[in-house]
XYZ file of C-alpha atoms in Angstrom:
666
model
C 2.125 -20.511 1.020
C 4.073 -17.400 1.303
C 6.733 -17.204 -1.163
C 10.601 -17.187 -0.464
C 11.103 -14.497 -2.817
C 9.412 -11.103 -3.211
C 6.808 -10.821 -5.864
C 8.076 -9.293 -8.879
C 5.620 -6.592 -9.289
C 5.456 -5.330 -5.741
C 7.746 -2.416 -4.921
C 9.429 -1.668 -1.643
C 6.226 -0.387 -0.367
C 5.279 2.999 1.113
C 1.877 4.253 1.370
C -1.216 3.351 3.002
C -5.013 2.858 3.198
C -6.819 5.143 0.412
C -10.563 5.891 0.850
C -11.456 8.261 -1.836
C -15.138 7.293 -1.551
C -15.167 9.548 1.758
C -14.087 12.648 -0.449
C -15.541 14.727 -3.398
C -13.627 14.083 -6.751
C -11.916 17.268 -6.787
C -9.824 16.062 -3.906
C -8.625 12.897 -5.900
C -6.034 14.731 -7.942
C -4.759 16.621 -5.113
C -4.334 13.381 -3.328
C -2.517 11.644 -5.958
C -0.242 14.618 -6.480
C 0.708 14.673 -2.661
C 1.295 10.960 -2.729
C 3.850 11.593 -5.333
C 5.410 14.284 -3.160
C 5.482 11.916 -0.305
C 7.051 9.002 -2.330
C 3.976 6.765 -1.972
C 4.238 3.621 -3.996
C 1.497 1.493 -3.089
C -1.946 2.072 -1.559
C -4.658 -0.181 -0.265
C -8.022 0.602 -2.128
C -11.700 -0.218 -1.822
C -11.672 -1.856 1.583
C -14.983 -0.502 2.981
C -16.482 0.377 -0.449
C -18.986 -2.512 -0.986
C -21.855 -0.054 -0.797
C -20.331 2.442 -3.223
C -19.234 -0.284 -5.723
C -22.952 -2.052 -5.467
C -25.294 0.593 -4.228
C -28.287 -1.732 -4.868
C -28.316 -5.632 -5.587
C -26.773 -6.420 -8.729
C -26.238 -2.707 -9.623
C -22.537 -1.608 -9.810
C -20.919 1.771 -10.059
C -17.371 1.314 -11.612
C -16.937 4.722 -12.845
C -15.466 6.195 -9.655
C -13.124 3.198 -9.108
C -12.116 3.209 -12.717
C -11.051 6.725 -12.423
C -9.285 6.631 -9.073
C -7.186 3.488 -10.199
C -6.428 5.344 -13.471
C -5.076 8.258 -11.732
C -2.824 6.285 -9.548
C -1.583 4.198 -12.405
C -0.847 7.320 -14.187
C 1.133 8.585 -11.288
C 3.221 5.344 -11.079
C 1.383 4.190 -7.836
C 0.647 0.624 -7.551
C -2.823 -0.711 -5.921
C -3.402 -3.309 -3.276
C -7.165 -3.890 -4.364
C -9.515 -5.149 -1.413
C -12.496 -7.161 -1.797
C -14.792 -5.083 0.490
C -16.412 -8.019 2.212
C -15.652 -6.981 5.645
C -18.965 -4.647 5.386
C -21.714 -5.776 3.325
C -24.258 -3.040 2.440
C -27.167 -1.996 4.447
C -29.541 -3.423 1.655
C -27.795 -6.878 2.020
C -28.604 -7.019 5.775
C -32.258 -5.881 5.129
C -32.862 -8.728 3.038
C -30.595 -11.212 5.174
C -30.745 -10.244 8.777
C -29.775 -13.819 9.869
C -26.405 -12.945 8.308
C -25.696 -10.711 11.497
C -23.963 -12.705 14.140
C -25.582 -14.111 17.343
C -23.816 -13.855 20.660
C -23.446 -16.774 23.451
C -26.446 -14.902 24.974
C -28.563 -14.950 22.178
C -28.258 -11.166 21.297
C -28.516 -10.542 17.587
C -25.727 -7.997 16.818
C -26.772 -4.929 14.599
C -25.561 -3.224 11.428
C -23.974 0.051 11.847
C -20.102 -0.624 12.358
C -18.003 -3.175 10.538
C -17.273 -6.908 10.688
C -20.735 -7.744 11.775
C -20.782 -11.284 9.909
C -21.847 -14.649 10.500
C -19.226 -16.502 8.702
C -21.351 -19.602 8.397
C -24.147 -17.665 6.454
C -24.872 -19.222 3.042
C -26.269 -15.761 1.764
C -23.116 -13.916 3.012
C -21.053 -16.338 1.179
C -22.802 -16.109 -2.024
C -22.627 -12.384 -1.946
C -18.936 -12.258 -1.059
C -18.265 -14.645 -3.791
C -20.259 -12.314 -6.198
C -18.627 -9.055 -5.455
C -15.257 -10.702 -5.538
C -15.925 -12.114 -8.819
C -16.957 -8.858 -10.458
C -13.863 -7.097 -9.173
C -11.537 -9.806 -10.441
C -13.346 -9.763 -13.768
C -12.991 -6.103 -14.094
C -9.621 -5.333 -12.568
C -7.844 -8.644 -12.590
C -5.529 -7.719 -15.306
C -5.161 -4.098 -14.693
C -1.272 -3.170 -14.536
C -1.858 -1.162 -11.206
C -3.203 -3.907 -9.437
C -0.153 -5.784 -7.874
C -1.779 -7.435 -4.805
C -5.333 -8.484 -3.794
C -6.478 -7.757 -0.305
C -9.328 -9.906 1.010
C -11.674 -8.865 3.638
C -10.047 -6.724 6.547
C -8.650 -7.937 9.879
C -10.434 -11.108 10.269
C -11.364 -11.590 13.869
C -11.932 -8.122 14.682
C -14.321 -7.039 16.258
C -16.123 -10.329 16.358
C -15.189 -13.957 15.071
C -17.612 -16.503 16.586
C -21.436 -16.529 16.003
C -23.561 -18.798 17.952
C -26.735 -19.144 15.624
C -28.594 -22.094 14.453
C -26.696 -21.868 11.019
C -23.345 -22.044 12.854
C -24.694 -24.841 14.928
C -25.414 -26.838 11.957
C -21.958 -25.982 10.384
C -20.359 -26.976 13.689
C -21.949 -30.302 13.588
C -20.538 -30.979 10.185
C -17.096 -29.883 11.134
C -17.180 -32.075 14.176
C -18.455 -35.142 11.929
C -15.341 -34.235 9.708
C -13.119 -34.197 12.526
C -14.350 -37.113 14.701
C -15.983 -39.381 12.485
C -18.398 -40.796 15.236
C -19.991 -39.438 18.443
C -18.176 -42.097 20.359
C -14.888 -40.563 19.059
C -16.284 -37.168 19.852
C -17.452 -38.143 23.598
C -13.806 -39.609 24.099
C -12.158 -36.498 23.060
C -14.411 -34.066 24.918
C -14.623 -36.234 28.067
C -18.423 -35.876 28.093
C -18.535 -38.584 30.815
C -17.801 -35.941 33.123
C -20.936 -34.210 34.352
C -23.213 -36.670 32.216
C -22.655 -34.837 28.953
C -22.576 -37.823 26.620
C -23.922 -37.410 23.179
C -25.830 -40.077 21.380
C -26.676 -38.100 18.134
C -24.985 -35.380 16.179
C -28.123 -33.204 16.362
C -27.767 -32.896 20.220
C -24.846 -31.018 20.000
C -24.904 -27.046 20.041
C -22.452 -24.289 20.041
C -21.116 -23.502 23.662
C -23.864 -20.964 24.370
C -24.492 -19.460 27.661
C -25.006 -22.183 30.413
C -25.585 -22.117 34.273
C -21.858 -22.620 34.788
C -18.676 -23.693 32.860
C -19.203 -25.195 29.518
C -17.200 -28.333 28.703
C -13.778 -26.806 28.095
C -12.940 -29.315 25.011
C -16.397 -28.135 23.428
C -15.226 -24.502 23.777
C -11.893 -25.117 22.406
C -13.150 -26.939 19.398
C -15.816 -24.152 18.799
C -12.848 -21.689 18.750
C -11.232 -23.805 16.185
C -14.292 -24.061 14.067
C -15.132 -20.271 14.161
C -11.350 -19.776 13.040
C -11.633 -22.379 10.376
C -15.139 -20.853 9.222
C -13.551 -17.511 8.664
C -10.578 -18.875 7.041
C -12.958 -20.888 4.605
C -14.348 -17.947 3.643
C -10.898 -16.207 2.869
C -9.736 -19.154 0.727
C -13.235 -19.104 -1.305
C -12.340 -15.588 -2.203
C -8.583 -16.407 -2.847
C -9.570 -18.916 -5.057
C -11.757 -16.687 -7.226
C -9.027 -14.247 -7.387
C -6.407 -16.889 -8.265
C -8.572 -18.033 -11.056
C -9.727 -14.643 -12.559
C -6.189 -12.576 -11.729
C -3.686 -15.263 -12.125
C -0.196 -14.176 -11.079
C -1.203 -11.413 -8.656
C -0.623 -12.478 -5.078
C -3.537 -12.583 -2.574
C -3.414 -11.697 0.988
C -5.438 -10.550 3.923
C -4.135 -8.144 6.701
C -3.213 -10.095 9.855
C -3.028 -8.755 13.323
C -0.341 -10.952 14.711
C 0.462 -9.384 17.827
C -1.027 -11.025 20.819
C -1.817 -7.699 22.152
C -4.222 -6.997 19.298
C -5.687 -10.338 18.383
C -6.344 -13.697 20.216
C -9.026 -15.577 18.162
C -7.020 -16.169 15.001
C -4.458 -19.140 14.545
C -2.060 -17.401 12.310
C 0.198 -20.423 11.792
C -2.900 -21.941 10.000
C -3.520 -18.621 8.163
C 0.074 -18.035 7.133
C -0.022 -21.195 5.019
C -3.100 -20.005 3.111
C -1.993 -16.527 1.739
C 0.545 -15.677 -0.930
C 2.222 -12.897 1.203
C 1.905 -12.538 4.933
C 1.020 -9.061 5.661
C 0.214 -7.402 9.131
C -1.343 -4.539 11.078
C 0.408 -3.277 14.015
C -0.574 -0.539 16.332
C 1.204 0.541 19.602
C -0.631 -0.454 22.674
C -0.353 2.346 25.167
C -0.601 0.070 28.470
C 2.386 1.470 30.159
C 4.755 -1.155 28.564
C 7.656 -0.386 26.432
C 5.815 -0.115 23.172
C 8.911 -0.733 20.986
C 9.397 -4.124 22.558
C 6.017 -5.204 21.654
C 6.683 -3.775 18.147
C 9.711 -6.065 17.729
C 7.888 -9.147 19.174
C 5.033 -8.493 16.657
C 7.464 -8.127 13.727
C 9.347 -11.101 14.744
C 6.372 -13.055 15.236
C 4.976 -12.048 11.751
C 8.168 -12.975 9.996
C 7.793 -16.337 11.583
C 4.387 -16.924 10.578
C 5.770 -16.101 7.198
C 8.273 -19.063 7.536
C 11.083 -16.619 7.640
C 10.356 -15.107 4.162
C 9.902 -11.289 3.704
C 6.341 -10.048 4.633
C 4.645 -6.582 4.552
C 3.426 -4.186 7.223
C 0.170 -3.209 5.575
C -1.080 -0.816 8.469
C 0.337 1.079 11.323
C 0.098 4.704 12.471
C 1.813 7.969 11.707
C 0.906 9.125 15.234
C -1.989 8.499 17.655
C -4.765 6.325 17.359
C -8.257 6.685 18.466
C -9.695 3.628 19.984
C -7.659 3.228 23.251
C -8.666 4.847 26.616
C -5.652 7.402 26.016
C -4.107 8.046 22.714
C -0.910 9.827 22.978
C 0.865 11.217 19.826
C 4.105 9.784 18.606
C 7.234 11.888 19.542
C 9.465 13.331 16.738
C 11.208 10.644 15.093
C 9.090 7.816 16.443
C 7.168 7.262 13.255
C 10.524 6.410 11.465
C 11.825 4.250 14.339
C 8.781 2.335 14.271
C 8.561 1.818 10.414
C 12.180 1.072 9.940
C 11.996 -1.389 12.919
C 9.342 -3.283 11.102
C 11.616 -3.216 7.846
C 14.592 -4.410 9.855
C 12.518 -7.415 11.151
C 11.415 -8.654 7.778
C 8.931 -6.359 6.327
C 9.216 -5.277 2.693
C 7.855 -1.742 3.334
C 5.826 0.367 5.701
C 2.097 1.227 5.075
C -0.417 3.172 7.273
C -3.784 3.652 7.975
C -4.663 5.900 6.368
C -3.573 8.295 3.687
C -5.893 11.214 4.470
C -7.390 11.702 7.856
C -11.063 11.214 7.826
C -13.573 14.184 8.672
C -16.375 11.797 9.669
C -16.945 8.484 11.383
C -15.607 6.603 14.132
C -11.887 6.995 13.218
C -11.702 10.810 12.583
C -9.269 11.223 15.385
C -7.035 8.484 14.175
C -3.849 9.908 12.629
C -2.960 9.757 8.990
C -0.346 10.505 6.566
C -2.090 13.622 5.490
C -3.451 15.202 8.744
C -6.382 17.616 9.334
C -3.731 20.282 9.627
C -2.505 19.543 6.107
C 1.178 19.776 4.539
C 2.348 22.211 6.977
C 2.444 19.739 10.021
C 5.273 17.793 11.742
C 3.457 14.662 10.636
C 3.473 15.349 7.029
C 7.327 16.432 7.187
C 8.035 13.207 8.808
C 6.075 11.316 6.383
C 7.913 12.765 3.322
C 11.229 12.093 4.902
C 10.375 8.571 5.672
C 9.245 8.059 2.056
C 12.474 9.204 0.943
C 14.223 6.973 3.217
C 12.322 3.879 2.271
C 12.857 4.677 -1.260
C 16.737 4.682 -0.657
C 16.520 0.944 0.677
C 14.877 -0.629 -2.399
C 17.755 -3.150 -2.782
C 16.572 -4.516 0.595
C 13.828 -6.352 -1.270
C 14.266 -10.053 -0.758
C 16.655 -10.128 2.035
C 16.169 -11.953 5.100
C 16.363 -11.049 8.761
C 18.854 -13.001 10.751
C 17.655 -14.507 14.206
C 19.663 -15.660 17.233
C 17.374 -17.701 19.318
C 13.963 -19.382 19.152
C 10.599 -19.339 21.174
C 7.769 -21.566 21.050
C 4.297 -19.936 20.602
C 0.804 -21.650 20.083
C -2.341 -19.738 19.683
C -4.361 -22.781 20.418
C -2.504 -23.335 23.550
C -3.399 -19.690 24.614
C -7.021 -20.475 23.859
C -7.002 -23.591 26.035
C -5.299 -21.783 28.924
C -7.635 -18.814 29.032
C -10.556 -21.149 29.705
C -12.239 -21.158 32.813
C -11.268 -22.878 36.349
C -7.457 -23.078 36.043
C -5.350 -23.332 39.013
C -5.033 -19.459 39.242
C -6.986 -16.989 37.490
C -3.921 -14.941 37.004
C -2.101 -17.225 34.741
C -1.396 -15.514 31.508
C 0.449 -16.912 28.622
C 0.914 -13.518 26.875
C 2.312 -12.123 30.034
C 4.954 -14.924 30.118
C 5.678 -14.586 26.240
C 6.162 -10.650 26.693
C 8.323 -11.222 29.872
C 10.666 -13.699 28.274
C 10.722 -11.826 24.883
C 11.674 -8.582 26.836
C 14.468 -10.452 28.542
C 15.978 -11.448 25.204
C 15.314 -8.132 23.447
C 17.191 -6.514 26.351
C 20.084 -8.801 25.275
C 19.888 -7.488 21.687
C 18.696 -10.877 20.257
C 16.490 -11.404 17.396
C 13.839 -14.098 17.928
C 12.320 -16.741 15.601
C 9.019 -18.194 16.810
C 8.035 -21.767 16.129
C 4.948 -23.630 16.153
C 4.770 -26.661 18.432
C 4.165 -28.909 15.424
C 7.413 -27.428 13.568
C 9.876 -28.108 16.438
C 11.261 -31.303 14.547
C 12.766 -28.870 12.015
C 14.641 -26.818 14.691
C 18.373 -26.978 14.210
C 20.481 -25.956 17.367
C 23.229 -24.720 15.151
C 20.969 -22.048 13.870
C 19.102 -21.534 17.156
C 21.133 -22.774 19.922
C 18.636 -21.468 22.610
C 14.857 -22.463 22.611
C 12.567 -20.796 24.937
C 9.116 -22.085 26.013
C 7.563 -19.348 28.071
C 4.362 -21.141 28.494
C 2.804 -23.976 26.681
C -0.041 -25.312 28.522
C -1.361 -27.575 25.877
C 1.190 -29.517 24.127
C 1.117 -32.526 21.828
C 2.569 -35.817 22.958
C 4.777 -35.708 19.904
C 6.733 -32.655 21.280
C 8.774 -35.119 23.641
C 10.948 -36.598 20.849
C 11.308 -33.459 19.065
C 12.764 -31.582 22.143
C 14.944 -34.432 23.151
C 16.385 -34.529 19.734
C 17.008 -30.816 19.796
C 18.571 -30.847 23.276
C 20.576 -33.988 22.527
C 22.081 -32.358 19.453
C 23.318 -29.451 21.413
C 20.414 -27.109 21.944
C 19.797 -25.304 25.214
C 16.086 -25.471 26.306
C 14.612 -23.217 28.909
C 10.880 -24.018 29.884
C 8.552 -22.165 32.279
C 5.857 -23.550 34.561
C 2.397 -24.620 33.519
C 3.735 -25.936 30.319
C 3.045 -29.612 28.895
C -0.105 -30.098 31.134
C -2.722 -31.061 28.660
C -3.161 -32.369 24.980
C -5.144 -30.944 22.099
C -8.437 -31.669 23.500
C -7.519 -30.125 27.076
C -7.246 -33.681 28.563
C -4.368 -33.949 31.191
C -1.482 -36.044 29.983
C -1.218 -39.340 31.418
C 1.160 -39.426 34.291
C 2.731 -36.799 36.389
C 2.995 -33.221 35.211
C 4.545 -31.737 32.971
C 3.355 -34.629 30.621
C 5.525 -35.067 27.414
C 8.054 -32.563 29.018
C 8.984 -34.502 32.065
C 11.630 -36.701 30.402
C 13.404 -34.090 28.683
C 13.478 -31.915 31.685
C 14.188 -35.026 33.913
C 11.584 -34.159 36.598
C 8.116 -34.639 37.604
C 5.873 -32.043 39.395
C 3.665 -33.827 42.123
C 1.212 -30.807 42.828
C 0.998 -26.879 41.773
C 0.784 -24.485 44.715
C -0.467 -21.012 43.088
C 0.390 -18.054 45.269
C -2.197 -15.650 46.448
C -2.610 -12.149 45.054
C 0.337 -10.223 46.958
C 1.911 -13.265 48.091
C 5.598 -13.813 47.304
C 8.212 -16.214 47.998
C 12.082 -16.414 47.710
C 14.126 -18.309 45.176
C 17.927 -18.921 46.348
C 20.629 -20.235 44.187
C 23.200 -22.516 45.285
C 25.724 -19.532 45.152
C 23.351 -17.510 47.565
C 21.667 -15.371 45.070
C 17.984 -14.688 45.645
C 15.059 -13.926 43.403
C 11.553 -12.684 44.218
C 8.883 -14.770 42.880
C 5.194 -14.524 42.712
C 2.011 -16.149 41.243
C 3.205 -19.720 41.250
C 4.983 -22.320 43.247
C 5.110 -25.959 42.670
C 6.363 -29.251 44.303
C 9.080 -30.465 41.831
C 10.657 -33.778 42.187
C 14.170 -34.027 40.364
C 15.450 -37.071 38.612
C 18.772 -38.480 39.339
C 20.440 -36.567 36.567
C 18.564 -33.306 37.157
C 20.589 -30.671 38.768
C 18.848 -28.329 41.323
C 20.191 -24.670 40.461
C 17.860 -22.972 42.839
C 15.194 -23.698 45.577
C 12.410 -22.100 47.064
C 13.669 -20.643 50.370
C 10.338 -19.922 52.050
C 6.564 -20.582 51.471
C 4.736 -23.615 51.331
C 7.096 -25.295 48.825
C 10.374 -24.364 50.664
C 13.160 -26.674 49.990
C 11.797 -27.822 46.647
C 13.665 -26.977 43.546
C 12.510 -23.895 41.669
C 15.238 -23.944 38.929
C 16.558 -27.184 37.521
C 19.150 -28.121 34.768
C 19.431 -31.466 33.098
C 22.239 -32.350 30.882
C 21.228 -34.528 27.806
C 23.497 -35.573 24.972
C 25.399 -32.209 23.820
C 22.733 -30.013 25.445
C 20.897 -29.117 28.495
C 17.246 -28.683 29.516
C 16.413 -25.829 32.081
C 12.915 -25.682 34.092
C 11.783 -22.553 36.099
C 8.981 -23.515 38.373
C 7.795 -20.110 39.350
C 7.032 -16.512 37.948
C 10.178 -14.168 37.909
C 10.092 -10.804 36.245
C 12.395 -8.043 35.518
C 16.169 -8.501 36.551
C 15.387 -11.661 38.281
C 14.108 -13.371 35.098
C 16.773 -11.827 33.071
C 19.251 -13.456 35.315
C 17.944 -16.952 34.549
C 17.816 -16.108 30.902
C 21.517 -15.141 31.117
C 22.296 -18.601 32.610
C 20.707 -20.316 29.680
C 22.207 -17.931 27.106
C 25.701 -18.863 28.609
C 24.834 -22.519 28.443
C 24.091 -22.156 24.751
C 27.341 -20.277 24.290
C 25.504 -16.968 23.353
C 27.312 -13.777 24.050
C 24.890 -10.881 23.520
C 26.172 -7.717 22.019
C 27.561 -4.948 24.110
C 24.898 -2.157 23.607
C 23.106 0.108 25.835
C 19.325 -0.815 26.662
C 16.763 0.063 24.202
C 19.241 0.137 21.191
C 18.395 -2.508 18.671
C 21.027 -4.053 16.293
C 19.086 -6.144 13.681
C 20.620 -7.741 10.560
C 18.928 -8.532 7.111
C 21.164 -10.193 4.449
C 20.765 -11.676 0.928
C 22.224 -11.487 -2.490
C 21.986 -7.551 -2.446
C 24.119 -7.436 0.619
C 24.097 -7.212 4.516
C 22.071 -4.326 6.017
C 22.362 -3.754 9.808
C 19.769 -1.698 11.361
C 20.672 0.116 14.339
C 17.646 1.558 16.042
C 18.130 3.983 18.993
C 15.189 4.454 21.205
C 17.088 6.408 23.930
C 17.536 10.168 24.226
C 21.278 10.127 23.645
C 23.523 9.354 20.874
C 25.084 5.855 20.742
C 27.923 4.094 19.224
C 27.726 0.781 17.655
C 30.593 -1.485 16.723
C 30.477 -2.740 13.052
C 32.282 -6.165 12.067
C 35.255 -4.149 10.712
C 35.566 -2.573 14.136
C 34.473 0.853 13.236
C 32.412 2.797 16.068
C 29.379 4.222 14.302
C 27.102 6.731 15.641
C 23.400 6.636 15.887
C 21.938 9.820 16.982
C 19.369 10.137 19.722
C 15.878 8.714 18.517
C 17.329 7.925 15.255
C 17.891 4.768 12.873
C 20.877 4.130 10.922
C 21.273 1.485 8.318
C 24.728 0.199 7.527
C 25.304 -1.839 4.279
C 28.051 -4.231 3.492
C 28.434 -5.945 -0.092
C 28.021 -9.883 -0.056
């Protein structure tokens, strides 16, 4: 489990991935000298170095790694040492070609990139355990090694394999989950389309079929693939715990929904000693700093609110998107310090020295091709000084204002085929509601559906459910308790529809949410592309809605706050509020965006008694606090200087594109 306190040997980290195996030895001493100049305190080492460490089966070359770790240690730079199990050597695949993953269509992927792994393959598992053991035996007590880094970015670029080995492992996983084929048939609803199974051996992965594969089978296979990769992580972790006691073990997550869908990070967060994350700006036309804030808040939530570590981001442009613009002057610092504000214990980059060869030679780095005369280098060294000046931030926690429900498993289920509209998009609703809260300068804690029983309305007076298609039946009591104790609940459409097996909950929509919301939904009426409807409030305000409408039937104590003014659902409620105990539950039955969605969020915030800070758009004010004091991060993404009001009434200036950290003693 992630620790509530920072690990004693871990510094407030600044640095990045270091790949000395790409360079001649004469470069290594220059690297270490420049690292010291830049203020580097931690590097991730050996991530892709299996073929260099073990050039032939059972033959190990330690001399180069000994020397590199020695140079770093002498310079006072700590090491996050990787198990290089993301890329087994070419000799391994020559001996074990079946360890390469098979696609749903039966195509065997080839060696030549990274992450081409069948996680159920026994030869891979033995080889991964062996290289991990050798590394831990040699470096497990080395004073430079303060963190172990297993594998790299599980789930990218491929997670699931559909080979016969995986089929057998899937059947074992299903036996453990269901106990009997009768139970499995019930859970999967195999009576539909005559898919009943009478023997475990009849079950295969959801390979390519003439039409849609059983959705419950697809959902369970996603869970199985995630669990198989997680089992490989825990196997390596346990070796490291045994041979390198006291040194925390992690693997780099990609928590942002914009970067990874196939991993259930709520489950993975319980297995690491320290939650770490990689985050890269997605240049899809959205406000990139909002996506960054969401990713950081979600990572902190996966860590249970404890400090975490940003293990990778970029100094400037990346190289794997269709278009890869450079970061503007000061943006690197804003990005890095924005992650620190939201709980990270440092800022690390991919990578230290920009590669001359390979697929990522145009990906930015701390030390660019242009060397130390570049803007990027100057900004890197300045950022190193700033991070060093925040050393007493370690162990403090970020203060959140509101909560939001997010579920990777629900996202998986909703994205399966044959839904009421192909344009339903859980991530889009997550982004939209988060952006509305971000623009109110509120910090968000995310909550898994199975953790709602612990939610306290005094700490989180507003709970937003942007889209929770798959909701466990037990959520009903948790939400009713939260609202009755004074919480304000805001639920968006297409939530509470199915259970964990993708079976529609018994009774009217929205299943376990209908009682707390005080309504039922008789029928969905998705809108066609380009079709819109008008939503009108009792006071005459109008909102433009698209994508979705439905026939809502309010209960006796459910207040209609706005209704569809036109379209097929004209006259039916579009926005409702149900008072319950000391709180209230709101329901939005359509898709609103921009200012219209923000207006509904404002209604819920007012109901919850939350008054947002009076700040310009695109200015963040985020608080970390702990024994060492209170740290207020003011992050200005605008092109003009702004003033923020501190608790003592002081109006403090934050320069255009700048970040200021205001400290207060406890």
